Coordinates of C-alpha atoms and ligand atoms in Angstrom, one line a residue:
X1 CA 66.8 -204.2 35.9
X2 CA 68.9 -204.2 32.7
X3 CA 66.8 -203.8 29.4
X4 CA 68.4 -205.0 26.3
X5 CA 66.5 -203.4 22.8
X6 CA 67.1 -204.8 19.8
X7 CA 64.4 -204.7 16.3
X8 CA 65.0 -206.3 13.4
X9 CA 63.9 -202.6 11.1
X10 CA 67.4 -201.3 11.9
X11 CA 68.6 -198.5 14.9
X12 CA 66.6 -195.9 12.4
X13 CA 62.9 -196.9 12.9
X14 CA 60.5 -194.9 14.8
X15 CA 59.8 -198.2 16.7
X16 CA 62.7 -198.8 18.3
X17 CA 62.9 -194.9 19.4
X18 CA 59.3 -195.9 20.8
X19 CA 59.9 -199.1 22.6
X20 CA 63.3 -197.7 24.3
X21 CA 61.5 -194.5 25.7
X22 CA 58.8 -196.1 27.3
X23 CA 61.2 -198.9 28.6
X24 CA 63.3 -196.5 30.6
X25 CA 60.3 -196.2 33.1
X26 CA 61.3 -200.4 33.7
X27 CA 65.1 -200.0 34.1
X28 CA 68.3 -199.5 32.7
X29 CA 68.0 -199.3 29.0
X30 CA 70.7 -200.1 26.1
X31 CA 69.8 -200.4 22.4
X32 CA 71.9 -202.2 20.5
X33 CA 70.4 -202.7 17.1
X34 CA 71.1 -203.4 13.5
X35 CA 72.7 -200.7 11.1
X36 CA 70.3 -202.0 8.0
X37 CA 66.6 -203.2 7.7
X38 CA 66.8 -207.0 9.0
X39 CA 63.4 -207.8 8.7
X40 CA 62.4 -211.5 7.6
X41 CA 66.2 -212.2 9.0
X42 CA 64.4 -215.0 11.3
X43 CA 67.6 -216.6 13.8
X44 CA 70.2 -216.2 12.1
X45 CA 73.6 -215.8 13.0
X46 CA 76.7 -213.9 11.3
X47 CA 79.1 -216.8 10.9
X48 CA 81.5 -216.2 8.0
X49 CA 82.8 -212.3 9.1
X50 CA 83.5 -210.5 12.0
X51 CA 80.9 -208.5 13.4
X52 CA 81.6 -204.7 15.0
X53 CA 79.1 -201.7 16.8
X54 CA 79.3 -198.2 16.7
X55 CA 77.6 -195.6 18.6
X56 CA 74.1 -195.0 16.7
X57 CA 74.5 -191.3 14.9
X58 CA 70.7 -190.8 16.3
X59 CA 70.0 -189.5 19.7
X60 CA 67.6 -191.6 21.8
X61 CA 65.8 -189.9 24.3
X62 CA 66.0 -190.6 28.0
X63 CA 69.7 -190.2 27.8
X64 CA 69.6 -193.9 26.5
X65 CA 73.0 -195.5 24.9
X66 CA 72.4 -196.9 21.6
X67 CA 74.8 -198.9 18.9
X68 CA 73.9 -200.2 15.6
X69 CA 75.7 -203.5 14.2
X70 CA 76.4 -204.7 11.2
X71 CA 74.8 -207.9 12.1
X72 CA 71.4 -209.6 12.3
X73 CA 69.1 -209.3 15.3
X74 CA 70.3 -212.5 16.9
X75 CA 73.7 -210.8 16.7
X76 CA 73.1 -207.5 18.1
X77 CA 71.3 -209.4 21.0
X78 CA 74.4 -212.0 21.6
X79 CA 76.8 -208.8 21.6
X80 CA 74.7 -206.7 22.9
X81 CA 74.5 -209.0 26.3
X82 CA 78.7 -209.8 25.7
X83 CA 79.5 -205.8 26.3
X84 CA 76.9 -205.5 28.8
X85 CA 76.8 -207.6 31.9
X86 CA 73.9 -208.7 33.3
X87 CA 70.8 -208.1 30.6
X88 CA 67.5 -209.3 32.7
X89 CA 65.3 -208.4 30.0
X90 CA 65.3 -208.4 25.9
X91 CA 62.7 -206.7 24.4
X92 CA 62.6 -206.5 20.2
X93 CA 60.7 -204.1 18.4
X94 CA 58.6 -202.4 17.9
X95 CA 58.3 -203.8 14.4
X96 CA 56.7 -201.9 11.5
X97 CA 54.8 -204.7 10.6
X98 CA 52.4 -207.2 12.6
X99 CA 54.5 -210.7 13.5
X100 CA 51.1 -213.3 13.7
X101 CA 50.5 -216.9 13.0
X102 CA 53.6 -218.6 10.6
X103 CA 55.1 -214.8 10.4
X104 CA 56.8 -215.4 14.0
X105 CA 58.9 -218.0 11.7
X106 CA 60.2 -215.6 9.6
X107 CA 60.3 -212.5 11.8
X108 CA 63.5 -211.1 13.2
X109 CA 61.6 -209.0 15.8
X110 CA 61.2 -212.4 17.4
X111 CA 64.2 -214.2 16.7
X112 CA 66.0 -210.9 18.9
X113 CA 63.7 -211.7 21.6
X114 CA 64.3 -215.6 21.5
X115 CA 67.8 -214.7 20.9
X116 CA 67.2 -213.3 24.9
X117 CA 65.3 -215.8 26.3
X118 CA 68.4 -218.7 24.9
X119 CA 70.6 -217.0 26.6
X120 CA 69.1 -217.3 29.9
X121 CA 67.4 -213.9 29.7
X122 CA 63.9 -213.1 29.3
X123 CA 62.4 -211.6 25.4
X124 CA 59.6 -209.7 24.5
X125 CA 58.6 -209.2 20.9
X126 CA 56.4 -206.4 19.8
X127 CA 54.7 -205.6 16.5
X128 CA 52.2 -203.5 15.3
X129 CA 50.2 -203.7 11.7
X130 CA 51.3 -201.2 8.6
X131 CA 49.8 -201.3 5.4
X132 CA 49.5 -198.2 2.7
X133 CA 46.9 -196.0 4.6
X134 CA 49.3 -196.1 8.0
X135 CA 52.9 -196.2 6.5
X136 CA 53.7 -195.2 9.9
X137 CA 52.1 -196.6 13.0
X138 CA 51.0 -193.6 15.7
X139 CA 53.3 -193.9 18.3
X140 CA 51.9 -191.3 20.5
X141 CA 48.8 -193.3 20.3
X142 CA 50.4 -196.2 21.2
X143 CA 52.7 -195.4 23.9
X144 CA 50.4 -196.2 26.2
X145 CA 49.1 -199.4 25.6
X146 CA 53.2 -200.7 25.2
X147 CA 53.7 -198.8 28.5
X148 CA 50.4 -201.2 29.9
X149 CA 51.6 -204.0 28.5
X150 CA 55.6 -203.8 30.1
X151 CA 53.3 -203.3 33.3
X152 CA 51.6 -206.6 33.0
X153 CA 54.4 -208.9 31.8
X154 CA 57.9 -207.3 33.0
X155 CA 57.1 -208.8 36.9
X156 CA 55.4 -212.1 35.3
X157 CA 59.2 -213.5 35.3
X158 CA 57.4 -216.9 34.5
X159 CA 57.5 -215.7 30.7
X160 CA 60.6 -216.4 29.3
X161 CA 59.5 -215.2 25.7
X162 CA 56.2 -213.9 24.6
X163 CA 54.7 -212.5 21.1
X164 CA 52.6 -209.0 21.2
X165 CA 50.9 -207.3 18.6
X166 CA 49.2 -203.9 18.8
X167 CA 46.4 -203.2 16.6
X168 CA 46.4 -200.4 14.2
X169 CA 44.0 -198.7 15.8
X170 CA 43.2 -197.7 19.6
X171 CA 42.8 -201.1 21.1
X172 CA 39.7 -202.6 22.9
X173 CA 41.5 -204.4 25.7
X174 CA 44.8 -206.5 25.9
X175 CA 43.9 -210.6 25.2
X176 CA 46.0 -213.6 25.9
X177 CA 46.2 -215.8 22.4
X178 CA 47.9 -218.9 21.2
X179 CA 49.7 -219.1 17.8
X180 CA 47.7 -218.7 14.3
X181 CA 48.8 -221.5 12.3
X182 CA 47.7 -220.5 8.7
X183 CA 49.0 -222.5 5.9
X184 CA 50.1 -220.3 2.7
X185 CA 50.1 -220.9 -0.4
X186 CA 54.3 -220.2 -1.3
X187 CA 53.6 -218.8 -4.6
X188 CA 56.6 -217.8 -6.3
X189 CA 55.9 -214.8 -9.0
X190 CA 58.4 -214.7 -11.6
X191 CA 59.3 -211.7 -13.5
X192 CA 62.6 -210.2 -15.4
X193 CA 64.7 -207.3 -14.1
X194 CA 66.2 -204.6 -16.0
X195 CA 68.8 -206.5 -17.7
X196 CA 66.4 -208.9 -19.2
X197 CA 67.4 -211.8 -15.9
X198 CA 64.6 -213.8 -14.4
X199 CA 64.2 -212.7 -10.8
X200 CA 61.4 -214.5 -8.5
X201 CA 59.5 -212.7 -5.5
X202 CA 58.0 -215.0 -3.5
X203 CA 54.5 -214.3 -2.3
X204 CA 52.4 -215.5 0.2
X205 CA 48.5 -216.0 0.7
X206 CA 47.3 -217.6 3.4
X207 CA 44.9 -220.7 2.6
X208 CA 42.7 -221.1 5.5
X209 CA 40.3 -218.5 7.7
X210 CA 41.1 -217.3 10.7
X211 CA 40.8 -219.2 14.3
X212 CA 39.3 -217.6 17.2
X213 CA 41.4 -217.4 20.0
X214 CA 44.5 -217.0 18.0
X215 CA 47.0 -214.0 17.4
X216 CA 45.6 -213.4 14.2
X217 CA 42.0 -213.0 15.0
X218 CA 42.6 -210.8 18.6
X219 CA 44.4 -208.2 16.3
X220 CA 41.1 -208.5 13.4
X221 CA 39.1 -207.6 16.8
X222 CA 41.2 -204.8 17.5
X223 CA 42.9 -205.8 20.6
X224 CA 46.4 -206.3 21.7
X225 CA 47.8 -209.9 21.4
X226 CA 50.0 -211.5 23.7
X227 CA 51.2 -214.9 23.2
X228 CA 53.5 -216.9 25.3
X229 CA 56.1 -218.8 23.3
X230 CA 58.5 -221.4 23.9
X231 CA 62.0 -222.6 23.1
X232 CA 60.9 -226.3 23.0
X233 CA 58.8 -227.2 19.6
X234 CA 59.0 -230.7 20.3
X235 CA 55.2 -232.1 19.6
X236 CA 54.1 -233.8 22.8
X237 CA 51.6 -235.7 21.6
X238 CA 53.4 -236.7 18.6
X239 CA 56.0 -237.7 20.9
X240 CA 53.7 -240.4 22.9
X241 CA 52.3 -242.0 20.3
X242 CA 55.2 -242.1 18.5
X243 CA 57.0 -244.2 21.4
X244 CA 53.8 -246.2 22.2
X245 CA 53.5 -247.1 18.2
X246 CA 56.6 -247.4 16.8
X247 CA 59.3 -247.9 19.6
X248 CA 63.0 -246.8 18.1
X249 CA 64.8 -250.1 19.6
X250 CA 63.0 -252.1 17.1
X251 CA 63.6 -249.5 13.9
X252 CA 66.0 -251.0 11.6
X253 CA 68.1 -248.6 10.0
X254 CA 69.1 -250.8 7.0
Ligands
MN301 MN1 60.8 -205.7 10.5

């Protein structure tokens, strides 16, 4: 099996050097990742310049090739599979920083995985919590619990593209979830930079509690999250009642 790893913190982050040692016990790994921090790049694509890889200046261990891109994570997965025939499996991560609920939007630890499972391949996000006490998640800690999870899902070939999250701390069990859908608030904060300019940071706080069952609330329990995702976002019911109420041959489009 060919393992594609991409992350969206750039080649650098302990994560990646995580999630690519533990994937060598799955198959043949190759990490082609960005050369700068992506994170909140979501899907998108480099368009309007070329894009090139160089051999990462780090050593991965496991004897493991690894190039860094000047690109976005959706790139380094699109070259990535180009230069290396036959990728099976994208896996994307593992991101400083949990990916739950309206995040998965933003994130470009999952847009590398979806970036897999559009091109006929299969993607894997992972993500685990940081905040000011834990700068750093513990990877030793959580080696194993990432090595448990690749267990359970690599053979599940059903799963074109699911969502995990570790907690920060030893886990209590591993929990299938559905999306968190939290609203937020989109406050913008303005302030002035050095020069005396307006600049604008745009902040965000959710505005409802959160759902049991979801992403969200298995990592406030302290478990590891999985949630299946798909490429389609087309609302079903929506859909139906849509068609039964308001049938498009008798719209007028005047
Ligand atoms: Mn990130």
């Amino acid at each position: 099996m060919r393992i594609l790893i991409t992350n969206d913190d750039g080649i650098y982050s302990p994560g990646i050097a995580a999630l690519a040692e533990v994937a060598t016990a799955f198959g043949e790994v190759r990490v082609v990742a960005p050369n700068v921090e992506m994170s909140s790049a979501a899907h998108s694509i480099t368009a309007s310049r070329p894009l090139e890889y160089k051999r990462a200046r780090i050593k991965f261990g496991n004897g493991v090739d690894a190039y860094a891109v000047n690109g976005t994570p959706a790139d380094c997965v699109a070259l990535g599979a180009h230069q290396w025939d036959g990728v099976d499996l994208v896996l994307s991560g593992v991101n400083l920083g949990s990916n739950l609920g309206n995040a998965i939007w933003h994130s470009g630890t999952l847009a590398g995985a979806k970036q897999g499972a559009l091109l006929g391949c299969r993607g894997i996000a992972l993500s685990t919590p940081v905040d000011d006490d834990r700068p750093e998640p513990d990877f030793a800690q959580l080696k194993p619990w990432i090595e448990e999870v690749l267990e359970f899902l690599v053979p599940a070939k059903e799963l074109k593209l699911v969502n995990v999250n570790l907690p920060a701390h030893e886990p209590r069990g591993v929990l299938w979830t559905r999306q968190s859908v939290r609203h937020y608030d989109g406050r913008v904060v303005a302030g002035k930079d050095p020069m005396g300019r307006s600049h604008w940071w745009f902040t965000v706080v959710p505005v409802e509690h959160v759902e049991e069952g979801t992403d969200r609330w298995a990592i406030e329990q302290g478990y590891v999250s999985m949630t299946p995702l798909r490429l389609d976002l087309t609302d079903e019911e929506q859909l139906a009642e849509a068609q039964a109420r308001r049938p498009a041959d008798r719209l007028s489009f005047v």
